[in-house]
XYZ file of C-alpha atoms in Angstrom:
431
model
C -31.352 -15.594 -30.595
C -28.251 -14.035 -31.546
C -24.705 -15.446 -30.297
C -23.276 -14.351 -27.335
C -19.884 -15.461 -26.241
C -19.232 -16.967 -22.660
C -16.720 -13.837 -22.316
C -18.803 -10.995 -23.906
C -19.836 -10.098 -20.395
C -16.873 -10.145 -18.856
C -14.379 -8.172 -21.233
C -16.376 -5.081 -21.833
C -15.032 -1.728 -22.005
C -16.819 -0.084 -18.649
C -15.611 -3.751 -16.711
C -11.909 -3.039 -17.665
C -12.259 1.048 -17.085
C -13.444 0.463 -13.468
C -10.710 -1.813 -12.385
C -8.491 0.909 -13.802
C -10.364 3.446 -11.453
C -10.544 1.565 -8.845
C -6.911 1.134 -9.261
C -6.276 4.787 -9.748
C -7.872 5.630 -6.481
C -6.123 2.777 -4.502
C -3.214 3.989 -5.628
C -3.202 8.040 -4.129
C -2.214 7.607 -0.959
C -5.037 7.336 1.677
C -2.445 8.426 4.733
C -1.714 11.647 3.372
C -1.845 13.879 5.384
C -5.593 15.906 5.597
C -4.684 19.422 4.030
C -6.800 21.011 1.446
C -3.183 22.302 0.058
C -2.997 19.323 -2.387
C -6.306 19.768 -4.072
C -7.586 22.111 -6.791
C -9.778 22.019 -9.961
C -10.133 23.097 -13.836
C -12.867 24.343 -15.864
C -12.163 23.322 -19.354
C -13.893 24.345 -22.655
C -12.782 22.878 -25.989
C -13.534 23.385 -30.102
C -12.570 21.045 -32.196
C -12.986 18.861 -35.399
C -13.434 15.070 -35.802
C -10.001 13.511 -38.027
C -9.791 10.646 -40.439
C -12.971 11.502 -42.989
C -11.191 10.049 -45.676
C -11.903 6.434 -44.117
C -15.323 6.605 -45.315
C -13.927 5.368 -48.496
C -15.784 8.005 -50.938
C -19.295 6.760 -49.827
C -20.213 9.441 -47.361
C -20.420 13.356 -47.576
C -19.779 14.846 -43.886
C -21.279 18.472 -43.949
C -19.840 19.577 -40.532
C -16.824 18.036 -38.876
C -16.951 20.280 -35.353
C -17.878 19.655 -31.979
C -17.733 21.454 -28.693
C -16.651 20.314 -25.042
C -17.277 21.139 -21.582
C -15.412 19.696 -18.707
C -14.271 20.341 -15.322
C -11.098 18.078 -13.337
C -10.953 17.839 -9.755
C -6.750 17.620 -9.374
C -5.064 16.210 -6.598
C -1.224 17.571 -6.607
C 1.707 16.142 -5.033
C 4.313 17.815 -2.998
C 8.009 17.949 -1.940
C 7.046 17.538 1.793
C 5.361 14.103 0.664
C 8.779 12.571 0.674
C 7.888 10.588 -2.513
C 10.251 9.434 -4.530
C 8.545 8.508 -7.995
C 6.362 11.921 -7.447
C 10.287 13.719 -7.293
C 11.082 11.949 -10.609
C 8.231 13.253 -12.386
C 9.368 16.346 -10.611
C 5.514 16.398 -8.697
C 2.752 15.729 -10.844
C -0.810 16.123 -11.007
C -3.445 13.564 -10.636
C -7.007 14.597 -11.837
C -10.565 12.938 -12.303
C -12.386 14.298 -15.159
C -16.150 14.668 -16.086
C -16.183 15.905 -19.817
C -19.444 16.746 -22.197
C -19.050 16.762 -25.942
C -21.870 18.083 -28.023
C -21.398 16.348 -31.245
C -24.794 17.697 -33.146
C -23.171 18.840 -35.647
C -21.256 15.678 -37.274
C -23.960 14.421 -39.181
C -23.275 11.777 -42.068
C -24.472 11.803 -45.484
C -25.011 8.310 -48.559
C -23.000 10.171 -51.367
C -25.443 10.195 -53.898
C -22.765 9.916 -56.825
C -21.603 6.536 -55.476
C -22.803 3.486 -56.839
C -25.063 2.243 -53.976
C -27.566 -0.626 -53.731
C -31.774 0.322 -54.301
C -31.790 -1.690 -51.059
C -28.548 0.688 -49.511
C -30.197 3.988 -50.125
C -31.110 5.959 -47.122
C -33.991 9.099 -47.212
C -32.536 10.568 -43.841
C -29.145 11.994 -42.143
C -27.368 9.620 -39.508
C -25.388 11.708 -36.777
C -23.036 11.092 -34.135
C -24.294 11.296 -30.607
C -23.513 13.659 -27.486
C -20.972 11.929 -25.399
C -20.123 11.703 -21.909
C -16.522 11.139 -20.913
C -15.462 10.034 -17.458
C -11.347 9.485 -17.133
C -8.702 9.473 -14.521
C -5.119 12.139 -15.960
C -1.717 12.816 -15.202
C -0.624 15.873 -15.702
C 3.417 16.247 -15.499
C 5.378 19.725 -16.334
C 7.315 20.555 -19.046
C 7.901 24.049 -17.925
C 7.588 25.906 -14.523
C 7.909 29.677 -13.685
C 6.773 32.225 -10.953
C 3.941 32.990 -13.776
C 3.851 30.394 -16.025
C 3.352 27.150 -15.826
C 3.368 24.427 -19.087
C 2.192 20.490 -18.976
C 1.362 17.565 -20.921
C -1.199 15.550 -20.043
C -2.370 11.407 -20.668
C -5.792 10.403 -19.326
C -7.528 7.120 -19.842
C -11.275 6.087 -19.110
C -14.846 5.308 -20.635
C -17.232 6.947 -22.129
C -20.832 6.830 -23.065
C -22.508 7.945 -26.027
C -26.504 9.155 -26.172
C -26.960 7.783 -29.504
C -25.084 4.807 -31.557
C -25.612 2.772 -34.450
C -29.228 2.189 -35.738
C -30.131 0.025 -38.762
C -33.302 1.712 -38.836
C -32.535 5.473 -38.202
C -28.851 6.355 -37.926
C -27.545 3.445 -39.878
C -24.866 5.804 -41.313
C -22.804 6.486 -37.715
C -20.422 3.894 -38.520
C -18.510 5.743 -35.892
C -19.794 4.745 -32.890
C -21.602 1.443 -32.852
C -21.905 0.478 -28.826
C -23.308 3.305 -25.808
C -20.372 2.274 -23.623
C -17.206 3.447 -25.300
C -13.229 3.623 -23.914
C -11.227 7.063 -23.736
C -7.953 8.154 -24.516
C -6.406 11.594 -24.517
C -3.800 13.837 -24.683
C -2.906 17.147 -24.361
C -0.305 20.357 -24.006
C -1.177 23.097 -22.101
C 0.486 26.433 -21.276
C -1.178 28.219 -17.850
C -0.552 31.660 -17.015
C -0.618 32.677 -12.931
C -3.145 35.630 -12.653
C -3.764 35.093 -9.018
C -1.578 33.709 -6.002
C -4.460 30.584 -6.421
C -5.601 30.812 -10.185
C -4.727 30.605 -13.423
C -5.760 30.294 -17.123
C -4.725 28.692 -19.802
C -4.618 27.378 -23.167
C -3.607 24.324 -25.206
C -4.253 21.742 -27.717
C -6.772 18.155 -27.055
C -6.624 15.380 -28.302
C -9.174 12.339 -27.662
C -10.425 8.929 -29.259
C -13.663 6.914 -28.366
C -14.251 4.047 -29.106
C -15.548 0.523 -28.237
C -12.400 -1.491 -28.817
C -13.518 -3.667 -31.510
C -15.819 -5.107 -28.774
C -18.962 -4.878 -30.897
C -19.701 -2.698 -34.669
C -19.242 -0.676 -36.138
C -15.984 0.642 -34.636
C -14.273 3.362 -36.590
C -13.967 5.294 -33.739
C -13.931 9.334 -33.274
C -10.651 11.096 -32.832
C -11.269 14.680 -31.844
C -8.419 17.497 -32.383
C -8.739 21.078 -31.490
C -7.709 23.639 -28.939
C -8.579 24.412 -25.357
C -9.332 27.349 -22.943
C -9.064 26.128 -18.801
C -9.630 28.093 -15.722
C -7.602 26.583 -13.352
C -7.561 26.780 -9.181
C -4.371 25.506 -8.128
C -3.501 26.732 -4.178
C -0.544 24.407 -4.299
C 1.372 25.849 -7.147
C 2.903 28.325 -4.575
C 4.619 25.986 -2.117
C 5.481 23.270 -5.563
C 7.544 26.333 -7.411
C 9.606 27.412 -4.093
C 10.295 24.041 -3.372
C 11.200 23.502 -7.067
C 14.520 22.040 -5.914
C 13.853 19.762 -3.657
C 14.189 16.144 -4.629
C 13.572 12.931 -3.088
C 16.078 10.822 -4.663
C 16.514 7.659 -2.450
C 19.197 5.413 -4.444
C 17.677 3.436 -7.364
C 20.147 0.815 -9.065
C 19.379 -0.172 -12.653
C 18.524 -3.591 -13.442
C 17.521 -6.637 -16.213
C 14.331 -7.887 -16.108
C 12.348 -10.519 -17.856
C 8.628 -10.182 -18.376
C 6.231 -13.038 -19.210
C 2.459 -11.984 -19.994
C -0.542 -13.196 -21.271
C -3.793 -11.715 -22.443
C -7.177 -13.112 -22.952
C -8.931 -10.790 -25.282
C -12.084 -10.415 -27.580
C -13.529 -8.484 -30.968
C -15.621 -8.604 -33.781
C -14.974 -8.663 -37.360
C -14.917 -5.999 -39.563
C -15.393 -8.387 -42.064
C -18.948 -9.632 -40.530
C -19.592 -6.097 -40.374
C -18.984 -5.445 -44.373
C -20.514 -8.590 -45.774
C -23.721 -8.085 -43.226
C -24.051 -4.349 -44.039
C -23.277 -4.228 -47.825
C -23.184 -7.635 -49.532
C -26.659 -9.455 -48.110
C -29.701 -8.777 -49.658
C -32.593 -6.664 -48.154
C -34.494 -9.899 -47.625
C -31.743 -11.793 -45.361
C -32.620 -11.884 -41.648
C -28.848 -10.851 -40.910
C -28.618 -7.896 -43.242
C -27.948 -4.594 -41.580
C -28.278 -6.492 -38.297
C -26.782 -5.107 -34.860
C -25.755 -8.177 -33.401
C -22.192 -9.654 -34.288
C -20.402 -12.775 -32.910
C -17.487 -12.440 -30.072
C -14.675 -14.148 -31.004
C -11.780 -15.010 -28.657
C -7.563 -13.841 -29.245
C -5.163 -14.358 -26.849
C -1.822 -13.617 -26.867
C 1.615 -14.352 -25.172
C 4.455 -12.125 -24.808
C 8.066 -12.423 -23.675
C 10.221 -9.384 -23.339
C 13.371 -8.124 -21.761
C 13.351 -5.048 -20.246
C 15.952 -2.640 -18.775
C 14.373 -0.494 -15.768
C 17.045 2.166 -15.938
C 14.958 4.537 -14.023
C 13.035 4.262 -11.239
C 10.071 5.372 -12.938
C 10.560 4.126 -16.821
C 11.808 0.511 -18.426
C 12.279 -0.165 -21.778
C 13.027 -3.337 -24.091
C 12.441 -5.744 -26.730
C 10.024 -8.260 -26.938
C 8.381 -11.566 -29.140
C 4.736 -11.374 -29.488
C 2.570 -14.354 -29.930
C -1.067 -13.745 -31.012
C -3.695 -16.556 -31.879
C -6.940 -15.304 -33.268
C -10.193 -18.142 -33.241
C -11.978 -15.732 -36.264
C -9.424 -16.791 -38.852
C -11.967 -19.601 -39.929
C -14.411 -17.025 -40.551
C -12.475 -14.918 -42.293
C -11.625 -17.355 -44.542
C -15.384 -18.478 -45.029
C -15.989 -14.695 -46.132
C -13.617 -14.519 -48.199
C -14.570 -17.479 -50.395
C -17.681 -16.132 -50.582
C -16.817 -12.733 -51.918
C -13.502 -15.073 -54.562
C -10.894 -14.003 -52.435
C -7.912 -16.505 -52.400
C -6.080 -14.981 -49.599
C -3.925 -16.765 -47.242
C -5.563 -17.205 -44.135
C -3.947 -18.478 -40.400
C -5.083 -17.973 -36.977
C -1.422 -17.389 -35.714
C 0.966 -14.322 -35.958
C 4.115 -13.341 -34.778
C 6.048 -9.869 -34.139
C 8.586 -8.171 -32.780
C 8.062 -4.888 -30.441
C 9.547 -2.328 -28.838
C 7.959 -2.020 -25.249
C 7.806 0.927 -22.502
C 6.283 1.089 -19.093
C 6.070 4.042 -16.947
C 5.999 3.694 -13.701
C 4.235 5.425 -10.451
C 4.688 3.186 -7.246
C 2.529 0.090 -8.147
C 0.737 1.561 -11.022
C 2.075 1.642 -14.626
C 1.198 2.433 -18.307
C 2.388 -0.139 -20.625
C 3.188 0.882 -24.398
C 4.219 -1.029 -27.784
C 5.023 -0.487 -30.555
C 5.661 -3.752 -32.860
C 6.157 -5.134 -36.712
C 4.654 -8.604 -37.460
C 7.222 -11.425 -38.965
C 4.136 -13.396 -39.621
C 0.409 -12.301 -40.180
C -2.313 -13.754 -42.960
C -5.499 -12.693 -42.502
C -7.118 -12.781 -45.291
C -7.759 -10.017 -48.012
C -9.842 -6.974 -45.688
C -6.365 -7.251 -43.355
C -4.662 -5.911 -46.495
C -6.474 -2.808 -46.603
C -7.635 -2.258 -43.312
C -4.440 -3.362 -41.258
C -0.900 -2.508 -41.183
C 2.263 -4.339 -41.353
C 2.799 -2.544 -37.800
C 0.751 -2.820 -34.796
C 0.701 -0.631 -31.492
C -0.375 -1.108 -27.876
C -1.453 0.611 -24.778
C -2.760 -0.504 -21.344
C -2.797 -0.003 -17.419
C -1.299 -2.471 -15.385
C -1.058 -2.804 -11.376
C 1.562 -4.513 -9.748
C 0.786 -7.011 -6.527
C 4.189 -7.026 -4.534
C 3.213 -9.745 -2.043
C 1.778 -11.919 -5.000
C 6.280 -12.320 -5.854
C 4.922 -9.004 -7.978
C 1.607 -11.040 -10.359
C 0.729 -7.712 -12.773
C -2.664 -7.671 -13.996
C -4.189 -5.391 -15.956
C -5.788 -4.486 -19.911
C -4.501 -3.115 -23.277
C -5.984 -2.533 -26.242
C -3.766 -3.612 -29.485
C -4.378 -1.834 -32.787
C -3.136 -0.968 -36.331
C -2.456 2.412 -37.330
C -4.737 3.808 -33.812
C -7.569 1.753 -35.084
C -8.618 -0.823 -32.404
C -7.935 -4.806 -33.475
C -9.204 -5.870 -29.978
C -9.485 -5.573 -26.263
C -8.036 -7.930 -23.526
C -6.843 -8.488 -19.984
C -3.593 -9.203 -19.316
C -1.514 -11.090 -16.974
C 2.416 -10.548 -16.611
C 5.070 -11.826 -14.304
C 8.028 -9.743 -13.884
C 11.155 -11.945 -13.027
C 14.230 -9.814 -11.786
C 17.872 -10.480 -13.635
C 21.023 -10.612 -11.493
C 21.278 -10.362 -7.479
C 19.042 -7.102 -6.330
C 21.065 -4.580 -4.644
């Protein structure tokens, strides 16, 4: 029976995506009131090509590097007569729920034949990445707002689901996608052009990354770049651009704040994923095998933060991280004559930012490690930086208890997955 880790069924990506629905949804106010005004939708089609080939290392040929994507948003706008103060600072954004279809049958993966492979590594087929569903919540704020046009950037998070995945029998080359359940992240600019009093179209450029969160392997993940086309039915854009002035700015005062979290997390290794795939021999009962052990990281963060805005904080934090797979690293490599250093703890420093929209915020890092050994892989497959990126919600009648999950990785590659905990203690006499 393969190992499975008390917490493997807990920490998945689709179990931390739906408490960040749920949480989305709570958090659009249910008492507002019943007009059809604040809704609209968006057709969206998108072209693009996957990034970061060259991580295949030389050992795979990839014919065809474009996909296609269909999608449509329902959008829920705010307005000036909401009287809502964070919805004024982000000078009344749009909230959407997105249903997206890539058709990915074209990124197929080919065993270089000049590379020095294994009689046991050869493969007589093509592996391919699989048709994905994508289902997210956005936010789409303005950049830019005229009588005719209309320009935005957009950040939606959510999960996804892939038809096909990682097979050690018949796609054993997709070491892009290696689980069905997958998270998403995306981004995006947009420029939309008024053609009717309720319609518009427009164009921009997509962004968006799926992947499991170094919850299971393989795990390279897809990142998708390419352009977009949207048709757009917006019957609130009239009364939002003559009421373009009108702010709700109730007074906001500045303040210190110090913020204690911690995170109880999970991954595999992409070391268990090289030695199983590559190094065993044909014969082992683990070689090429699907199943890899969840190993537990947790960290502990302490930060001070400066909310100089009601809707944005920033600061400086120490980050604590202790990692239970540094024994197995180790045992790998002294197989494979590697005398690396090897210690479960590390330590960095990191810039933080949280954005904020009433009880809801996204929480972002970006951080250098003092201290990290993990082994020889880390050296090649890890950076001497490390980012972040997670959704929190804020309980005010729990003295303000902040749960929520982030995923922390190096160089947009995902290290692992975890929920998080944080307790925001206020600096100074609140005025």
């Amino acid at each position: 029976m393969p190992y499975r880790h008390p917490y493997q069924h807990i920490i998945t990506p689709h179990t931390c995506l739906l408490a960040f629905f749920l949480i989305f949804a709570g958090n659009i106010k249910a008492e507002e009131q019943d007009s059809l005004t604040h809704w609209g939708f968006s057709v969206v089609a998108n072209p693009g090509t996957i990034l970061n080939m060259k991580q295949f290392d030389g050992k795979y040929v990839v014919p065809h590097k474009s996909n296609f994507s269909i999608g449509a948003e329902l959008n829920y706008a705010t307005l000036p007569a909401d009287s809502d103060a964070f919805a004024s600072d982000y000078d009344f954004p749009v909230f959407s729920v997105g249903l997206k279809y890539a058709s990915n049958k074209k990124i197929k993966f080919l065993r270089d034949p000049e590379y020095d492979w294994r009689p046991e590594d050869v493969r007589n087929y093509t592996s391919y990445l699989g048709d994905t569903w994508m289902l997210y919540g956005a936010m789409k704020r303005k950049l830019y707002r005229s009588k005719k046009w209309m320009a935005d950037i957009t950040v939606s998070m959510g999960t996804a689901y892939s038809h096909d995945k990682y097979d050690k029998y018949k796609n054993a080359d997709n070491e892009i996608v290696g689980s069905r359940w997958l998270i998403y992240f995306g981004a995006g600019l947009h420029a939309t052009y008024r053609i009717a009093p309720q319609w518009g179209v427009g164009a921009g450029l997509e962004y968006w990354h799926v992947s499991n969160g170094a919850l299971n392997r393989p795990n390279r993940g897809a990142n998708i770049l390419g352009p977009s086309l949207a048709l757009t039915y917006y019957p609130y854009y009239e009364t939002v651009y003559n009421n373009r002035n009108a702010k709700v700015n109730p007074p906001f005062n500045p303040y210190w704040y110090l913020n204690f979290t911690v995170g109880l997390g999970a991954k595999t290794l992409e070391e268990d994923w090289s030695y199983t795939q590559f190094d065993l021999p044909s014969e082992d009962p683990e070689y090429r095998t699907e199943d890899f052990k969840l190993y537990t990281a947790w960290s502990t963060e302490a930060d001070i933060m400066y909310r100089y805005a009601r809707r944005w904080a920033s600061g400086v934090g120490i980050d604590l991280f202790h990692g239970s797979y540094a024994s197995r690293i180790e045992e790998v490599d002294k197989i494979n004559n590697h005398p690396d250093k090897h210690s479960p703890w590390s330590v960095g420093i990191a810039a933080k930012h949280e954005a904020f929209f009433h009880n809801l915020s996204m929480h972002v890092s970006l951080g250098a490690y003092l201290y990290r050994e993990m082994g020889y892989r880390a050296k090649f497959i890890e950076k001497r930086y490390y980012e972040t990126v997670g959704v929190r919600y804020m309980f005010p009648s729990l003295a303000n208890l902040t749960l929520g999950f982030k995923v922390k990785a190096h160089y947009l590659k995902a290290d692992y997955t975890e929920l998080v905990l944080a307790m925001p203690i206020r600096l100074g006499k609140k005025q």
